[in-house]
CSV table of C-alpha atoms and ligand atoms in Angstrom, one decimal:
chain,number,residue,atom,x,y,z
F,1,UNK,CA,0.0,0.0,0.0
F,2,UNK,CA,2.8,2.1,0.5
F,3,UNK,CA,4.1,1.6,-2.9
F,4,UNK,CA,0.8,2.0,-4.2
F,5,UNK,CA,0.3,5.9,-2.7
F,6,UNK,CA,3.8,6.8,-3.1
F,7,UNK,CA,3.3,6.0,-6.3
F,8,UNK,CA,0.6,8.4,-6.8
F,9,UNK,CA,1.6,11.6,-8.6
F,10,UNK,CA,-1.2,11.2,-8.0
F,11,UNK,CA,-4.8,11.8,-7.7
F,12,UNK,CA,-4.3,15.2,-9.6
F,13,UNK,CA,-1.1,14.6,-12.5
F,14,UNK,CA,-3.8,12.4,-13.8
F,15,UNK,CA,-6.8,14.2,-13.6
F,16,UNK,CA,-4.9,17.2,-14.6
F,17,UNK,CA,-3.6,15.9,-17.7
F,18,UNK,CA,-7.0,14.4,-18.5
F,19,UNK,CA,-8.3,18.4,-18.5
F,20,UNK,CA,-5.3,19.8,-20.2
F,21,UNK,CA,-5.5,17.0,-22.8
F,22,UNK,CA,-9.5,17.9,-23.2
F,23,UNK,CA,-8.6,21.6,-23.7
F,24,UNK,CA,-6.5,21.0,-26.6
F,25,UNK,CA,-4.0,23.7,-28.2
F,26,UNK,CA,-5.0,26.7,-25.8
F,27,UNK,CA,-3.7,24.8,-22.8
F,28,UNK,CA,-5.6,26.0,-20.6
F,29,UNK,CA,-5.2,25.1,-17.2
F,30,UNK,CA,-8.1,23.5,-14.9
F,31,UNK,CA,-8.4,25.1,-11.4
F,32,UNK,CA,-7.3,22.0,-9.1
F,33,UNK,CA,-10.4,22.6,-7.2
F,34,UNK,CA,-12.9,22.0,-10.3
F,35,UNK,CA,-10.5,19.5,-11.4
F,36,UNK,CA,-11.4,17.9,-7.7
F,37,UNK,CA,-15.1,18.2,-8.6
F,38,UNK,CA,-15.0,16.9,-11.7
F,39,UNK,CA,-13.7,13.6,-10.2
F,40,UNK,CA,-15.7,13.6,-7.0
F,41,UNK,CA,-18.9,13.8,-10.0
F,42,UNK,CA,-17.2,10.8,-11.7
F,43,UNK,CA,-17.4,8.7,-8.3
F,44,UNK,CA,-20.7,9.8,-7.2
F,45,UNK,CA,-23.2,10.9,-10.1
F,46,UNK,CA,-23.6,7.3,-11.2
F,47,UNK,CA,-20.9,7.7,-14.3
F,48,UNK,CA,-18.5,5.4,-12.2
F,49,UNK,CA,-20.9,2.7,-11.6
F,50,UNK,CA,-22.5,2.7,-15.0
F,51,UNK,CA,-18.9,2.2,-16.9
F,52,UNK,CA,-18.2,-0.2,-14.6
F,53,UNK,CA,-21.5,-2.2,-15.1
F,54,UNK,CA,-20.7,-1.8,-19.2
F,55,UNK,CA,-17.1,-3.2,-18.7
F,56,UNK,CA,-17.5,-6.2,-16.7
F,57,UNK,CA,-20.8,-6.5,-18.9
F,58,UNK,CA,-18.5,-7.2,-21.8
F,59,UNK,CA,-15.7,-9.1,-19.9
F,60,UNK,CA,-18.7,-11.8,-19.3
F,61,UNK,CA,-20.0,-12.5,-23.1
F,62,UNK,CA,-15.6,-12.4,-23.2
F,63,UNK,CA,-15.8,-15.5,-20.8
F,64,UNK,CA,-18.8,-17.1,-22.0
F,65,UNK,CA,-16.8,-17.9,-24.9
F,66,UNK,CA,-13.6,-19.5,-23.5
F,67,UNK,CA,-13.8,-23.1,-23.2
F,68,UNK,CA,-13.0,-23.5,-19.1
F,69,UNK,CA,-10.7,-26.2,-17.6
F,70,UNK,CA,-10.7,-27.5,-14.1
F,71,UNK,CA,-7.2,-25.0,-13.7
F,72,UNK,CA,-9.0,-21.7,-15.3
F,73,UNK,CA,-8.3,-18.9,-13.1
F,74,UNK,CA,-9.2,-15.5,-12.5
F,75,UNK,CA,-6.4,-12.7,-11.3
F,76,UNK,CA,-7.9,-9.7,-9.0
F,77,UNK,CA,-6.0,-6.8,-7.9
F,78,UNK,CA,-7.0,-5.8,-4.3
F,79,UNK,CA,-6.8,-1.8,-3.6
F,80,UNK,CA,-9.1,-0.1,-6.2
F,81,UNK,CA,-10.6,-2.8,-8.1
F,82,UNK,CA,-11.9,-5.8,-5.1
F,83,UNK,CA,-12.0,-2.7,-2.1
F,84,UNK,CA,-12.2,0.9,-2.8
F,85,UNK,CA,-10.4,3.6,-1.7
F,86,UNK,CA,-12.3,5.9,-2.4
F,87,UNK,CA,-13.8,7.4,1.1
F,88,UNK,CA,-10.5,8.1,2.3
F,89,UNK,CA,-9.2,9.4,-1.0
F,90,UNK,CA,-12.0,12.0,-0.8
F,91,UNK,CA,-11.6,12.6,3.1
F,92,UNK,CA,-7.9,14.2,2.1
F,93,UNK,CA,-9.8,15.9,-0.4
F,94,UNK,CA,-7.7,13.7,-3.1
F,95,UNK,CA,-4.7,14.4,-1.5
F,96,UNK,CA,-2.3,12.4,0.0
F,97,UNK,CA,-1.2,11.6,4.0
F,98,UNK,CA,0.8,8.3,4.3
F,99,UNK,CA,-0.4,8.0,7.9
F,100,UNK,CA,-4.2,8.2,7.5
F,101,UNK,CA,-3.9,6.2,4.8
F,102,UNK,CA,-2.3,3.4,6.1
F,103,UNK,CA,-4.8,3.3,9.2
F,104,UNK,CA,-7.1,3.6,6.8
F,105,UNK,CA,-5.7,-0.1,5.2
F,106,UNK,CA,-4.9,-1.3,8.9
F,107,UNK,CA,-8.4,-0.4,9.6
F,108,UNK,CA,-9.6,-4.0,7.4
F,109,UNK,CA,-12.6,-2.1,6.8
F,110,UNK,CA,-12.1,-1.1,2.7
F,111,UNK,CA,-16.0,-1.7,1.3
F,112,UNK,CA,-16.3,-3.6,-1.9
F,113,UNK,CA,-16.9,-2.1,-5.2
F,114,UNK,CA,-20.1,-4.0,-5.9
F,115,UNK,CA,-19.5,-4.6,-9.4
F,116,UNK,CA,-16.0,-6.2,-8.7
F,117,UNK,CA,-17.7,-8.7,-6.3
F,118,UNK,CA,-20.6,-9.5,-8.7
F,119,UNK,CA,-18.3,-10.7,-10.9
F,120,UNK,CA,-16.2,-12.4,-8.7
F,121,UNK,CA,-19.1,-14.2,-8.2
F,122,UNK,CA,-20.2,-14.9,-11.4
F,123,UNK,CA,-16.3,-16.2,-12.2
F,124,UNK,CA,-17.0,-18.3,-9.1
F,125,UNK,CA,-20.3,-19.9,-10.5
F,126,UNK,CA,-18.4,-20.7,-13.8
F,127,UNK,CA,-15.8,-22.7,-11.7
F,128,UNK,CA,-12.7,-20.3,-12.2
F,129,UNK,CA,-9.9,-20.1,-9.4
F,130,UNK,CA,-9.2,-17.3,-7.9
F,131,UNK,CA,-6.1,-15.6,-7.2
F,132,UNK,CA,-6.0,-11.9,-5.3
F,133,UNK,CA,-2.3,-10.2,-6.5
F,134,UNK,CA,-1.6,-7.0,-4.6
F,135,UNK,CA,1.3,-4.7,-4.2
F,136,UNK,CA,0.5,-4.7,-0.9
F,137,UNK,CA,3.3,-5.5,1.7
F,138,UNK,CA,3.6,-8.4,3.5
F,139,UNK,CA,2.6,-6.7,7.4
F,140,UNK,CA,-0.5,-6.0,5.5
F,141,UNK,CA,-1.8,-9.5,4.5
F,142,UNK,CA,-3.7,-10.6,7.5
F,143,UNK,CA,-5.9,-6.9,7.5
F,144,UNK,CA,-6.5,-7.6,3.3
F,145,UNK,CA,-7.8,-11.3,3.9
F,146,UNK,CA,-10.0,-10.2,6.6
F,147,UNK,CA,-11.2,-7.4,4.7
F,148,UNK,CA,-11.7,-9.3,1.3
F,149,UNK,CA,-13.3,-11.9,3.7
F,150,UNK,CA,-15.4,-9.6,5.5
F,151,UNK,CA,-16.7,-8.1,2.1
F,152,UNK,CA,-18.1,-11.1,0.8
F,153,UNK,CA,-14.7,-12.3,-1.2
F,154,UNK,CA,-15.0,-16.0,0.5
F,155,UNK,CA,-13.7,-18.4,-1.7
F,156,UNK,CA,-10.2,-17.9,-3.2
F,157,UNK,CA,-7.2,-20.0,-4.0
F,158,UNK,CA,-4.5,-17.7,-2.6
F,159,UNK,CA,-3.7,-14.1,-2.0
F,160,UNK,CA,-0.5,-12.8,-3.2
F,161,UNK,CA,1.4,-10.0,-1.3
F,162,UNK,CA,5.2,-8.5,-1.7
F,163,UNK,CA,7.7,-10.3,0.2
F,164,UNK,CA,10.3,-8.1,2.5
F,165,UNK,CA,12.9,-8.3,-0.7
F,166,UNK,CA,10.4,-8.2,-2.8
F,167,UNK,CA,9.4,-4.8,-1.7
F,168,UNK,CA,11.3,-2.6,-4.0
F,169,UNK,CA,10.3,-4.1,-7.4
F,170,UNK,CA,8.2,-2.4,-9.9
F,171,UNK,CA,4.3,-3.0,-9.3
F,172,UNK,CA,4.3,-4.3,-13.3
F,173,UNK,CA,7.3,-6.4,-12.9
F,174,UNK,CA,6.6,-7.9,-9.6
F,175,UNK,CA,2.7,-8.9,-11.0
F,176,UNK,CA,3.8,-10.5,-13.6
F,177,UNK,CA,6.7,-12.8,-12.1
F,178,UNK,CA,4.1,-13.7,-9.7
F,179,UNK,CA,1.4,-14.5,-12.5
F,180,UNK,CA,4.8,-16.2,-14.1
F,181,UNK,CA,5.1,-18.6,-11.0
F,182,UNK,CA,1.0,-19.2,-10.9
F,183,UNK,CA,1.5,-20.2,-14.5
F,184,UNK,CA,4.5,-22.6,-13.9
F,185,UNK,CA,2.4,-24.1,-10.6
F,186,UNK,CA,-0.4,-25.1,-13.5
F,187,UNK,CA,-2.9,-22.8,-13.4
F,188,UNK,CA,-3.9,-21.3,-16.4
F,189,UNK,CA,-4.9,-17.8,-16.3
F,190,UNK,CA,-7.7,-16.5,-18.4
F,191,UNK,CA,-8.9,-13.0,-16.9
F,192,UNK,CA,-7.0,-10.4,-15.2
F,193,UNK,CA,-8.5,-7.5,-13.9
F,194,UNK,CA,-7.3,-4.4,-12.1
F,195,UNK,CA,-7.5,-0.5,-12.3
F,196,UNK,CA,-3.9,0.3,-12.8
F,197,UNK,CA,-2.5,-0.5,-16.4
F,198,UNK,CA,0.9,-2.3,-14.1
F,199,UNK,CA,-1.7,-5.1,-13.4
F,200,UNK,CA,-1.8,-6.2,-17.0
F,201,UNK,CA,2.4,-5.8,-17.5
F,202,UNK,CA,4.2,-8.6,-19.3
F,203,UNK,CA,2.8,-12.4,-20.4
F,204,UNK,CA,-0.1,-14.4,-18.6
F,205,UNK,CA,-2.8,-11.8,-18.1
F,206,UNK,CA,-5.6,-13.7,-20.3
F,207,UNK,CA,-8.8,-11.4,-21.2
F,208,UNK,CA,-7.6,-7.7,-19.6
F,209,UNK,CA,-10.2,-6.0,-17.8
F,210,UNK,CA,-9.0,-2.6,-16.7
F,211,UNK,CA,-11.4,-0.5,-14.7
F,212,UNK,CA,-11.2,3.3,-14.4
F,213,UNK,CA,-9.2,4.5,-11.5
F,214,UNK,CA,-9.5,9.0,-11.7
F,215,UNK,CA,-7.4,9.2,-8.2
F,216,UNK,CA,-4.0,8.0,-8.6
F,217,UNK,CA,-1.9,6.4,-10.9
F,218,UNK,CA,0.4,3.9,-10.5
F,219,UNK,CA,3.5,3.8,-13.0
G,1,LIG,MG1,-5.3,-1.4,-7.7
């Protein structure tokens, strides 16, 4: 988690790219404060949930067209695509303060973006495995199985967390040695699905399904 918010240049590089880009040649620059409200609308207008419900809408007719096999598994990142940051993002006013956030984690009590865990369970009625891979760091993995627990993510194979020296990799890199090692182990991955573009890095992602993440970016 700490990689994951240091890593975040942040909740307003993106979004302020996103407006400069949208204003084309005059380059004018977004106040950060409407730039703020433009997200917080994303999140909370219904735009968030309804391209959610659209993309994991088409990642199912993308399933229901692979042939499954009794190793067919399913890779879910943790922090912004099974929980959601998003009421603490919004209580530092899309800021940024390591030690709030990290209660915040600590706390086990990240909700579940609803869409995420109806298709969790719908891979689950198809028979897929499924693996959680999160940058999260090795003190944390107790708090994130309780939490994914707690929020209705029962059933999975395993949940994959950074090791102490595997702290200082690259979020891309380390996903996809681990997915690597899943591979070799025998499963066979078929969808992947996260909200940070690192999650789909390198070989054995299957079907990508990338989900819109407006308040940080993870390079
Ligand atoms: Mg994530």
């Amino acid at each position: 988690m700490k990689t994951l918010f240091l890593s975040i240049f942040l909740t307003l590089t993106l979004t302020l790219n996103l407006f400069l880009t949208g204003c084309g040649s005059s380059q004018e620059i977004l106040n950060l404060r409407t730039a703020k409200d433009i997200v917080q609308d994303y999140y909370e207008s219904g735009k968030y949930d309804k391209e959610l419900e659209e993309i994991y809408a088409e990642a199912k007719s993308k399933i229901d067209k692979v042939s499954l096999k009794q190793n067919s598994a399913a890779i879910f990142d943790v922090d912004d695509t099974a929980l959601s940051n998003y009421e603490i993002s919004k209580r530092l006013d899309f800021g940024y303060d390591y030690k709030i956030i990290q209660d915040w984690v600590m706390s086990g009590k990240l909700p579940a973006i609803k869409q995420t865990k109806q298709f969790y369970d719908y891979l689950k009625s198809k028979g897929l495995k499924i693996i959680f891979l999160t940058g999260r760091q090795q003190e944390e993995y107790d708090i994130t199985y309780q939490n994914l627990i707690a929020q209705g993510y029962t059933s999975f194979d395993t949940l994959i967390v950074r090791t102490e020296s595997e702290r200082k990799i690259g979020a891309g890199q380390f996903k996809s040695s681990k997915r690597k090692e899943l591979t070799e182990k025998g499963y066979e991955i078929i969808i992947c699905i996260g909200d940070q573009w690192t999650d789909f890095e390198g070989d054995n992602t299957g079907i990508k399904v990338k989900i819109p993440n407006y308040l940080y970016e993870i390079k």
